[in-house]
XYZ file of N, CA and C in Angstrom:
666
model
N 1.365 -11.778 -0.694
C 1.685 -10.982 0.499
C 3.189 -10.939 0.714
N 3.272 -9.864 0.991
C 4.950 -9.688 1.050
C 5.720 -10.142 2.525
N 6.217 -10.874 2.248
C 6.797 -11.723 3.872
C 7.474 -10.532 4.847
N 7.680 -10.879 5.705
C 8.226 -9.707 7.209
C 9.539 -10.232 7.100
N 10.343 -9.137 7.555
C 11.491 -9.711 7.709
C 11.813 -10.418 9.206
N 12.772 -11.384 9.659
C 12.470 -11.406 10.850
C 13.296 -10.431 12.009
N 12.278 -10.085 12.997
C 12.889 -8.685 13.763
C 14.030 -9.131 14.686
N 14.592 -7.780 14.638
C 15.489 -7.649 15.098
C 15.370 -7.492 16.871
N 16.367 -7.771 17.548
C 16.085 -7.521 19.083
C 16.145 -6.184 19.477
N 15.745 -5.969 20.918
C 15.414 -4.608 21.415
C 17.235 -4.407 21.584
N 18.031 -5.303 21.984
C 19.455 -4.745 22.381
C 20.207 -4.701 21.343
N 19.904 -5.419 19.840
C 20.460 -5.268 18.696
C 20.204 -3.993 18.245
N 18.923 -3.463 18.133
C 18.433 -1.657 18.107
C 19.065 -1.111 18.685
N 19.293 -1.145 20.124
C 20.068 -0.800 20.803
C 21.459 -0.330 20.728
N 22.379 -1.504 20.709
C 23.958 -1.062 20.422
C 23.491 -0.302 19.227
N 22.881 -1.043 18.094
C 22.981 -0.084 17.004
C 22.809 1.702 16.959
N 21.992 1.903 17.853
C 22.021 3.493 18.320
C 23.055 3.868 19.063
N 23.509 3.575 19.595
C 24.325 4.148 20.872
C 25.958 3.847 19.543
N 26.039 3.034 18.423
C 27.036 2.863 17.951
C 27.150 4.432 17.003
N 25.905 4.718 16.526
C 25.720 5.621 15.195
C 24.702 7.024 15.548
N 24.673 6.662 17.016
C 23.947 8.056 17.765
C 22.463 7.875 16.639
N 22.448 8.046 15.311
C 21.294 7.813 14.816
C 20.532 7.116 13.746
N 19.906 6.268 13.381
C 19.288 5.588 12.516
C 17.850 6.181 11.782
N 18.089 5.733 10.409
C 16.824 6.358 9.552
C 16.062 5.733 9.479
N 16.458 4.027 10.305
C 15.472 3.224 10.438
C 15.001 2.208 11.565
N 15.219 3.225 12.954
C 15.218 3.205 14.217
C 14.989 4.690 14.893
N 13.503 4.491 15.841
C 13.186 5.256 16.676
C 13.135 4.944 17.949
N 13.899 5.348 18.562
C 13.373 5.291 20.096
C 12.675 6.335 20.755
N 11.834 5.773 21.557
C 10.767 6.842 22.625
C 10.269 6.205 23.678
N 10.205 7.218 24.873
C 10.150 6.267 26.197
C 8.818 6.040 25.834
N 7.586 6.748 25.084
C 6.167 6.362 25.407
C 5.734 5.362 25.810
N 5.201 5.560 26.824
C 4.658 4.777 27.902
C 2.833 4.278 27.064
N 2.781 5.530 26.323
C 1.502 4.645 25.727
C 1.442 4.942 23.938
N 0.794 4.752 23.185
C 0.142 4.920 21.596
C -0.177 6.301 21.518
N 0.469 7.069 21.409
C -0.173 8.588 21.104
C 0.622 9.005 19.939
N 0.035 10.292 19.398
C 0.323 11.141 18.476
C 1.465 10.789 17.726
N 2.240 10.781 18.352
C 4.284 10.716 18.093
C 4.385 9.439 18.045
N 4.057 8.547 18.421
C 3.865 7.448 17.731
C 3.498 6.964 16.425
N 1.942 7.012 16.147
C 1.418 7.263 15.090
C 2.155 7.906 13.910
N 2.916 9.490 14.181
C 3.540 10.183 12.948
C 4.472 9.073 12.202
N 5.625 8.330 13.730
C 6.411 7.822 13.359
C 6.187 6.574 12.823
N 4.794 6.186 12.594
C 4.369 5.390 12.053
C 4.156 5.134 10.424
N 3.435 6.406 10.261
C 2.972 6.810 9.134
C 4.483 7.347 8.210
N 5.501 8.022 8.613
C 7.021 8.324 8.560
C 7.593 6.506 7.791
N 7.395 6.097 8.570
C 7.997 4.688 7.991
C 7.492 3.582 7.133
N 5.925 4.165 6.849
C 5.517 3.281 5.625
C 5.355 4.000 4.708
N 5.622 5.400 4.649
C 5.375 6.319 3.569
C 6.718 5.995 2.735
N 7.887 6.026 4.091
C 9.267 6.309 3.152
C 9.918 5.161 2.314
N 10.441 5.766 1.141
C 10.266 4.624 -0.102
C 11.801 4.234 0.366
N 12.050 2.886 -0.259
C 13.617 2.374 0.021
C 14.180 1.502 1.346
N 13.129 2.054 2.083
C 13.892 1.378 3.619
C 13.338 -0.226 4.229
N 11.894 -0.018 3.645
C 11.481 -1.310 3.477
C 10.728 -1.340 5.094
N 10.455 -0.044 5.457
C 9.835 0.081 7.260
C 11.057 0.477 7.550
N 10.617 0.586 9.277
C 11.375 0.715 9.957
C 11.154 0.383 11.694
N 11.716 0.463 12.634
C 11.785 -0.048 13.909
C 11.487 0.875 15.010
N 10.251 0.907 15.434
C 9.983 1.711 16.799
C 10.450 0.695 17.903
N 11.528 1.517 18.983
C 11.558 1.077 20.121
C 11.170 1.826 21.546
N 9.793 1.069 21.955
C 9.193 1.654 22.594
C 9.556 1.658 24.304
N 10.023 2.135 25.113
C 10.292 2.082 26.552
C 11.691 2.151 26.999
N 11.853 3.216 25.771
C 13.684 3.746 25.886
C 13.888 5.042 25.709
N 14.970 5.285 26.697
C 15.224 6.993 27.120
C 16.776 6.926 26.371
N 17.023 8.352 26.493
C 18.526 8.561 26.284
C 19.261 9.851 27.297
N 20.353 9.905 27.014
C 20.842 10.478 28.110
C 22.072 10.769 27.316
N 23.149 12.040 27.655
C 24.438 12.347 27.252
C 25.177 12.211 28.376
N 26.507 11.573 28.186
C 27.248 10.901 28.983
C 27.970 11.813 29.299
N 29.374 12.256 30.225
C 30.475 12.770 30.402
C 30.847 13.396 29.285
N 31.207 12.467 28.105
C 32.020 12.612 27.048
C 31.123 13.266 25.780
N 29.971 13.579 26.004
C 29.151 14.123 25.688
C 28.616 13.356 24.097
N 28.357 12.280 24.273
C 27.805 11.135 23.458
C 26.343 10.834 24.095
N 25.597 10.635 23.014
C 24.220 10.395 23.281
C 24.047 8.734 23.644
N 23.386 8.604 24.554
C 23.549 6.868 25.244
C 21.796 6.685 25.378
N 21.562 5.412 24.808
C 20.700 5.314 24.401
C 19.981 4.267 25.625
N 19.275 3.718 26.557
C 18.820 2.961 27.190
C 17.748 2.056 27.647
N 17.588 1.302 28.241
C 16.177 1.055 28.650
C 15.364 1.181 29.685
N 14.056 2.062 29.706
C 13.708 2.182 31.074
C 12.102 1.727 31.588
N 11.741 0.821 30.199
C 10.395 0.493 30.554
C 9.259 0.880 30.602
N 8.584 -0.293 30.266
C 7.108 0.095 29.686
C 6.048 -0.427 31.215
N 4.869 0.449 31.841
C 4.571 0.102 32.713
C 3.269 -0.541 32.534
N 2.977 -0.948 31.178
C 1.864 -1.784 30.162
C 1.667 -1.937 29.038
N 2.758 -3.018 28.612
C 3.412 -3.325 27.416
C 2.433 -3.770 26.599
N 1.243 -4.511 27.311
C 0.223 -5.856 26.644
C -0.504 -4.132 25.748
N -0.624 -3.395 27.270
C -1.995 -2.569 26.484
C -1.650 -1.303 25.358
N -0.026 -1.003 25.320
C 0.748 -0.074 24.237
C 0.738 -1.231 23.111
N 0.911 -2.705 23.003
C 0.901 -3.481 21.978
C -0.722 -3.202 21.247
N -1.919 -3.529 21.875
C -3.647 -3.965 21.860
C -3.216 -2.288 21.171
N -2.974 -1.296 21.607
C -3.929 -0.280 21.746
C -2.903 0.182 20.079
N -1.501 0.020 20.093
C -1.170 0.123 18.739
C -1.868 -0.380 17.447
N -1.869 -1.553 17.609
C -2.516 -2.609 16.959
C -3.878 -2.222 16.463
N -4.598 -1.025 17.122
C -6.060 -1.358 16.677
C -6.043 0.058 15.975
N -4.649 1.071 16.328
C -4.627 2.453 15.817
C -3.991 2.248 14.233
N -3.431 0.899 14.188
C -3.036 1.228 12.695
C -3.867 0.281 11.946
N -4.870 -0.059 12.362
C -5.732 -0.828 11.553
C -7.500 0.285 11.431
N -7.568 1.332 12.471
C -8.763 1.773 12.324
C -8.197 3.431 11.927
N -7.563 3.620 12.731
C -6.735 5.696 12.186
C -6.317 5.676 11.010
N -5.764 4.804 10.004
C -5.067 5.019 8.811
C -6.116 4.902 7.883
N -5.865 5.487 6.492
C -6.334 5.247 5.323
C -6.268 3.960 4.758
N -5.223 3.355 5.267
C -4.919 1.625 4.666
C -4.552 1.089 6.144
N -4.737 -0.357 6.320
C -4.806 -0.820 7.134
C -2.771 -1.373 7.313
N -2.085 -1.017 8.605
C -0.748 -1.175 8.313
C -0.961 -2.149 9.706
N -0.263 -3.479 9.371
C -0.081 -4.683 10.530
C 1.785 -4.632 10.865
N 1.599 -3.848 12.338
C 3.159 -4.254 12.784
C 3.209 -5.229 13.551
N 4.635 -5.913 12.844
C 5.287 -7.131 14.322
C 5.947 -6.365 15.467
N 4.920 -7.158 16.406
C 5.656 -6.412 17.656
C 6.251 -7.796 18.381
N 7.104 -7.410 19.299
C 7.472 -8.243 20.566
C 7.985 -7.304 21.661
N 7.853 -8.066 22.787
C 8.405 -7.187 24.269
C 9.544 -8.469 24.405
N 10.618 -7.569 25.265
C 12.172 -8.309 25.505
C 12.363 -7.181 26.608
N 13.465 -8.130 27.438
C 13.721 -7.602 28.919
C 15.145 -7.161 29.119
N 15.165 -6.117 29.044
C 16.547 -5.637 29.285
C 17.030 -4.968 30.565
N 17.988 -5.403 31.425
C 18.212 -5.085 32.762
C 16.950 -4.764 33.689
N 16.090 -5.846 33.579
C 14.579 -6.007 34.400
C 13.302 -5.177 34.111
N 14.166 -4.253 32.948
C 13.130 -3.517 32.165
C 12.621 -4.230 30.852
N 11.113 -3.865 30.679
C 10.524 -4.194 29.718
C 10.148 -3.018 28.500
N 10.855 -3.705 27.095
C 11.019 -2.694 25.980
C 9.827 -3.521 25.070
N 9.441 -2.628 24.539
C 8.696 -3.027 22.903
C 9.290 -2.877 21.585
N 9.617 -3.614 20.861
C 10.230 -3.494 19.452
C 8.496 -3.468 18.042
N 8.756 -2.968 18.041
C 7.821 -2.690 17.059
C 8.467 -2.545 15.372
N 7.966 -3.727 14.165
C 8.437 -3.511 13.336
C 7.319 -2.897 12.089
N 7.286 -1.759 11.779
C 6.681 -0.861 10.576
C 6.692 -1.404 9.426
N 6.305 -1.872 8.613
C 6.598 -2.451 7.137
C 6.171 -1.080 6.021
N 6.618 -1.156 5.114
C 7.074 0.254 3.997
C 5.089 -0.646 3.662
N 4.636 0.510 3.024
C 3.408 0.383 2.290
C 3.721 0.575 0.787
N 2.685 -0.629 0.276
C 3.063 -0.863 -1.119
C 2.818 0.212 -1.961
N 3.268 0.850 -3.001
C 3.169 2.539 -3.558
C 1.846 2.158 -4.093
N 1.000 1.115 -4.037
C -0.264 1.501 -4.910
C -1.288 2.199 -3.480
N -0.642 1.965 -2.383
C -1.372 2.563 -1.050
C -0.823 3.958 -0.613
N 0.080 4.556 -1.326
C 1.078 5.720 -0.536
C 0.218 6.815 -1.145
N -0.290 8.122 -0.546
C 0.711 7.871 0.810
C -0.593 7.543 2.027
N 0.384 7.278 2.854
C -0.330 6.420 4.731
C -0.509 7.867 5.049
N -1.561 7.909 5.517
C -2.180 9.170 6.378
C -3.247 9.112 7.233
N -3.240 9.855 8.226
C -4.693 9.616 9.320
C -5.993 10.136 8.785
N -7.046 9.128 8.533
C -8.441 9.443 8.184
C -8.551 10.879 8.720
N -8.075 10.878 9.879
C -8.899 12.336 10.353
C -8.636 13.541 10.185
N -7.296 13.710 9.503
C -6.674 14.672 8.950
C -6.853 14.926 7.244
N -6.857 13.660 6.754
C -7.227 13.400 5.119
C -5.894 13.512 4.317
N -5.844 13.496 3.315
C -4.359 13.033 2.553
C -3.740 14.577 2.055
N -2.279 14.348 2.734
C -1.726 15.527 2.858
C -2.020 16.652 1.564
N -2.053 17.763 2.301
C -1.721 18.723 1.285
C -0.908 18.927 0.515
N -1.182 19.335 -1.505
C -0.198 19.390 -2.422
C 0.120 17.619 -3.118
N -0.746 16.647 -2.588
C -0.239 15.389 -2.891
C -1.085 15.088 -4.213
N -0.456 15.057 -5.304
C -1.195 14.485 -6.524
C -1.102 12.750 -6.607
N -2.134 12.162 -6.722
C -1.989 10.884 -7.048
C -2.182 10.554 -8.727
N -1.172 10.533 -9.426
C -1.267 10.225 -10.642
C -1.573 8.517 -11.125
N -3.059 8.990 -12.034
C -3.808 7.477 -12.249
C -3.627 7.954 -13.396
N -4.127 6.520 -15.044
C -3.719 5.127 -14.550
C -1.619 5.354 -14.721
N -1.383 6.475 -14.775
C 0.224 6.336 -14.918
C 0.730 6.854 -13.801
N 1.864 5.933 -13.228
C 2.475 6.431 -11.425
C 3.764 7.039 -12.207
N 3.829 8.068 -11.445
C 4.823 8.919 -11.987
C 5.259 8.762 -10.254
N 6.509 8.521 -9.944
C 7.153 8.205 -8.624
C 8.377 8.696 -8.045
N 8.549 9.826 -7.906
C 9.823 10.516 -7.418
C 10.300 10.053 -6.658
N 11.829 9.628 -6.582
C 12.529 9.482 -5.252
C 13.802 10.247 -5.375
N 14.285 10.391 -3.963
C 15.970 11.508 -3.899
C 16.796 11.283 -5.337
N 16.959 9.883 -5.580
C 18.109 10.068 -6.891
C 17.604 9.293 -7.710
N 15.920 9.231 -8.415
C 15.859 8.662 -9.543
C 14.125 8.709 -9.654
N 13.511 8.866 -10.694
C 11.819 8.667 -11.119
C 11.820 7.706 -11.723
N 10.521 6.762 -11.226
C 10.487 6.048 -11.698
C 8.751 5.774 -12.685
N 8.345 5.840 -13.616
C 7.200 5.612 -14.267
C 6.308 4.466 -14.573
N 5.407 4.154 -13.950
C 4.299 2.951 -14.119
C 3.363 3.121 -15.024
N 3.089 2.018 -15.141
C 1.760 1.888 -16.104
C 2.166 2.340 -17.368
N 3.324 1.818 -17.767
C 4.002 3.548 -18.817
C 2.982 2.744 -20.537
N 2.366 1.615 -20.207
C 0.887 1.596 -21.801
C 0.305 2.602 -21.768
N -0.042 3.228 -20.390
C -1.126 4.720 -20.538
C -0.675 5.792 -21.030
N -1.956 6.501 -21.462
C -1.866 7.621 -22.395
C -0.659 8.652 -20.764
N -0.564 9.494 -21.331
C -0.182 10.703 -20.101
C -1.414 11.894 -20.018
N -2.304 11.569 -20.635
C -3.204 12.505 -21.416
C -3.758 12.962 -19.850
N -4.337 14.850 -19.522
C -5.027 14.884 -18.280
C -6.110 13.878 -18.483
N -6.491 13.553 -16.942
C -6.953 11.884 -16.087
C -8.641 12.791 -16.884
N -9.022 13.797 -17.245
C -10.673 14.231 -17.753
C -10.586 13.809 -19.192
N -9.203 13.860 -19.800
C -9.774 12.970 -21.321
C -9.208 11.681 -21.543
N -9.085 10.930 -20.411
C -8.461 9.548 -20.775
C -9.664 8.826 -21.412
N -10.656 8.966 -21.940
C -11.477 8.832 -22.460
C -11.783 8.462 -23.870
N -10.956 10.109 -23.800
C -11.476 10.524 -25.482
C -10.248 9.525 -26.355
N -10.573 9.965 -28.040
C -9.951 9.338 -28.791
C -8.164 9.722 -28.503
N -7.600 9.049 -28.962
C -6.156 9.607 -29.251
C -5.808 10.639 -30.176
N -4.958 11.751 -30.218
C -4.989 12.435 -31.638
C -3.131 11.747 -31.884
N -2.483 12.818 -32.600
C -1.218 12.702 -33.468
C -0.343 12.188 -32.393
N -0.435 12.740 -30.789
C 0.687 12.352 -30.247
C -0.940 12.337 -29.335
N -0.378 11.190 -28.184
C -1.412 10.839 -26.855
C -1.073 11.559 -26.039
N 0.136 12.591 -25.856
C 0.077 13.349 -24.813
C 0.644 14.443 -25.296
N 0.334 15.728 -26.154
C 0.872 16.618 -26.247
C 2.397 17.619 -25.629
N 2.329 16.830 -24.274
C 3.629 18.129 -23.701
C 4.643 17.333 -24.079
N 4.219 15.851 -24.504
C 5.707 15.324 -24.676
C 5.844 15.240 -26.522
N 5.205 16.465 -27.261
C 5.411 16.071 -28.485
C 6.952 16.338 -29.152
N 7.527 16.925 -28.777
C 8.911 17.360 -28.605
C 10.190 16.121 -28.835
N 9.534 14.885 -28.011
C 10.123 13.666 -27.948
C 9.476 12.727 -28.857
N 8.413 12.522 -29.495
C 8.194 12.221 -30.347
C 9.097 11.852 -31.981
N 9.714 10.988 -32.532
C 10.109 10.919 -33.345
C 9.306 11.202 -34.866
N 9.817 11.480 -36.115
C 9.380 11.402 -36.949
C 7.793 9.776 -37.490
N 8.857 9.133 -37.228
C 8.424 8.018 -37.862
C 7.508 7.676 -36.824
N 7.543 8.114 -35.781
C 5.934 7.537 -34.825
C 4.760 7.843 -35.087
N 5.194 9.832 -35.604
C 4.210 10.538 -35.927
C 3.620 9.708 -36.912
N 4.186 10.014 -37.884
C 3.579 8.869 -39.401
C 3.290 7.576 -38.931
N 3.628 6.835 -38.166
C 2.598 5.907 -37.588
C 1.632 5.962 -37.318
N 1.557 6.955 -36.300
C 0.425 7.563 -35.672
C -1.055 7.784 -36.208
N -0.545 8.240 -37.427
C -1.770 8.803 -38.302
C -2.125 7.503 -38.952
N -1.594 6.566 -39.221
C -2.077 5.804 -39.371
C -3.095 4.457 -38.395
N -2.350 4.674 -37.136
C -3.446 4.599 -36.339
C -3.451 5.018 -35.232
N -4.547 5.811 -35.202
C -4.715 7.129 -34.183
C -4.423 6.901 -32.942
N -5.463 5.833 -32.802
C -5.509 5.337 -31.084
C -4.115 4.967 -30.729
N -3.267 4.644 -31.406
C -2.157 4.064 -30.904
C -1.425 5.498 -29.739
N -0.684 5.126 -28.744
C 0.259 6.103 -27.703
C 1.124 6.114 -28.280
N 1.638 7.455 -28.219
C 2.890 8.147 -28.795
C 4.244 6.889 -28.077
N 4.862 6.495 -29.417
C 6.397 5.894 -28.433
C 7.166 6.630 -27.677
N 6.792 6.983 -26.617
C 7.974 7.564 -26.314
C 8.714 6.579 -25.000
N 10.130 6.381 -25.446
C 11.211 5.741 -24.227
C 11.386 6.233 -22.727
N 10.880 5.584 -21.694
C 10.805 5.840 -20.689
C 12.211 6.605 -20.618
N 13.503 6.411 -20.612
C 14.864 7.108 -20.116
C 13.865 8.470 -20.943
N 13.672 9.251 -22.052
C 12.852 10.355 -22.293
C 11.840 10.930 -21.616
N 11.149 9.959 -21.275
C 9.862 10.142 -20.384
C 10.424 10.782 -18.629
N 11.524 9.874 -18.137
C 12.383 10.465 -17.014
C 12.890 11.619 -17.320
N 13.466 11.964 -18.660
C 14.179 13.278 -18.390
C 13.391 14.388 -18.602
N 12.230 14.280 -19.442
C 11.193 15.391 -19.425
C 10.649 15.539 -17.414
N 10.017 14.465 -17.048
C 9.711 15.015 -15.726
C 10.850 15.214 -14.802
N 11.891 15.281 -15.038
C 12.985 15.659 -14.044
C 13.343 17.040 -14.560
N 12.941 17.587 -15.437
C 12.828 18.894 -15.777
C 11.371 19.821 -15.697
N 10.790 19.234 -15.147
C 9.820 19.918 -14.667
C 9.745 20.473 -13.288
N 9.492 21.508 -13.293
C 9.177 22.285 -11.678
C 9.187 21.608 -10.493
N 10.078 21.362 -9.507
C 9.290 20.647 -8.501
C 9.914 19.181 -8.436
N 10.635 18.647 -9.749
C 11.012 17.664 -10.100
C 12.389 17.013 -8.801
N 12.448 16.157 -8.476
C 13.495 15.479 -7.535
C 14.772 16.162 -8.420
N 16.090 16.022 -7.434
C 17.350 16.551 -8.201
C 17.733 15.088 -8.299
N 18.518 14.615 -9.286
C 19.024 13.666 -9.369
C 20.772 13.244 -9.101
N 20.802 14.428 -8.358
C 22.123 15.064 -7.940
C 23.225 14.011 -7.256
């Protein structure tokens, strides 16, 4: 099990917003209870790869000052126990995978805030989505090989498996185990190959990255 980090305070979130107006891994919202916008920003922070979660702070407003800077504050939760219970049971029964956040309540100028910490979901669970909606549209889950896009780099699992489509992972192997990559194929594999069939085409993952980063659709590595 992958350990929690330990959380951060509601006024450490805090300055930190009001320092950088915004964080990719800090939300604030006055919600007073577990609804919708909650939940998204839930599902938002265990989907996204790299950040490792992220921090809902629950029972905070903002406001633009004079100087026309966004000021971030606290104005309280008017049932902290039952936004904690009622979170708690939405990301263990609404999701496709069961996601456990650390929460705590802390008192800031006689107001009561909720810090809520999101933990990233492990990629053999991604992506996090609400049962009741079903797993987003356009989302391929590639089995037994994870083919894993992120902004500046793919990364490939399972890379013993054939690439072969998931209806003939079955069948025998022929000359190369995955045809679109016969191109990358060397001489001398081929002639391996034939000598024994079943064996998977060698091909070097840095090859294997640059064929799917040239495919349609592919992340820029920009």
């Amino acid at each position: 099990m992958q350990k929690m980090p330990s959380l951060r305070s509601a006024r450490d979130l805090l300055e930190e917003l009001n320092s950088v107006d915004e964080s990719t891994r800090i939300e604030a919202k006055r919600a007073s209870e577990s609804g919708k916008s909650v939940m998204q920003t839930v599902i938002a922070f265990a989907n996204e790869p790299g950040l490792e979660g992220g921090y809902l702070l629950l029972g905070t407003d903002w406001f633009v000052n004079e100087k026309g800077d966004t000021v971030y504050r606290a104005v309280g939760l008017p049932d902290p126990d039952k936004v904690q219970l009622d979170l708690a049971s939405q990301c263990t029964s609404m999701l496709n995978v069961v996601i456990r956040p650390e929460m705590l309540t802390e008192t800031i100028d006689g107001k009561t805030v909720l810090v809520v910490h999101i933990p990233e979901a492990d990629v053999t669970q991604k992506p996090v989505y609400l049962k009741a909606t079903g797993l987003p549209r356009g989302y391929t889950v590639h089995s037994p090989t994870q083919i894993i896009r992120y902004s500046n780099r793919i990364e490939i699992r399972n890379v013993g498996y054939s690439l072969k489509d998931p209806t003939h992972l079955g069948s025998q192997a022929h000359a190369c185990a995955t045809p679109s990559l016969l191109p990358f194929c060397t001489t001398s594999t081929l002639q391996k190959q034939k000598a024994q069939a079943s064996a998977p085409c060698a091909v070097s993952l840095s090859k294997r990255a640059r064929y799917f980063a040239s495919q349609p659709g592919a992340a820029s590595t920009a």
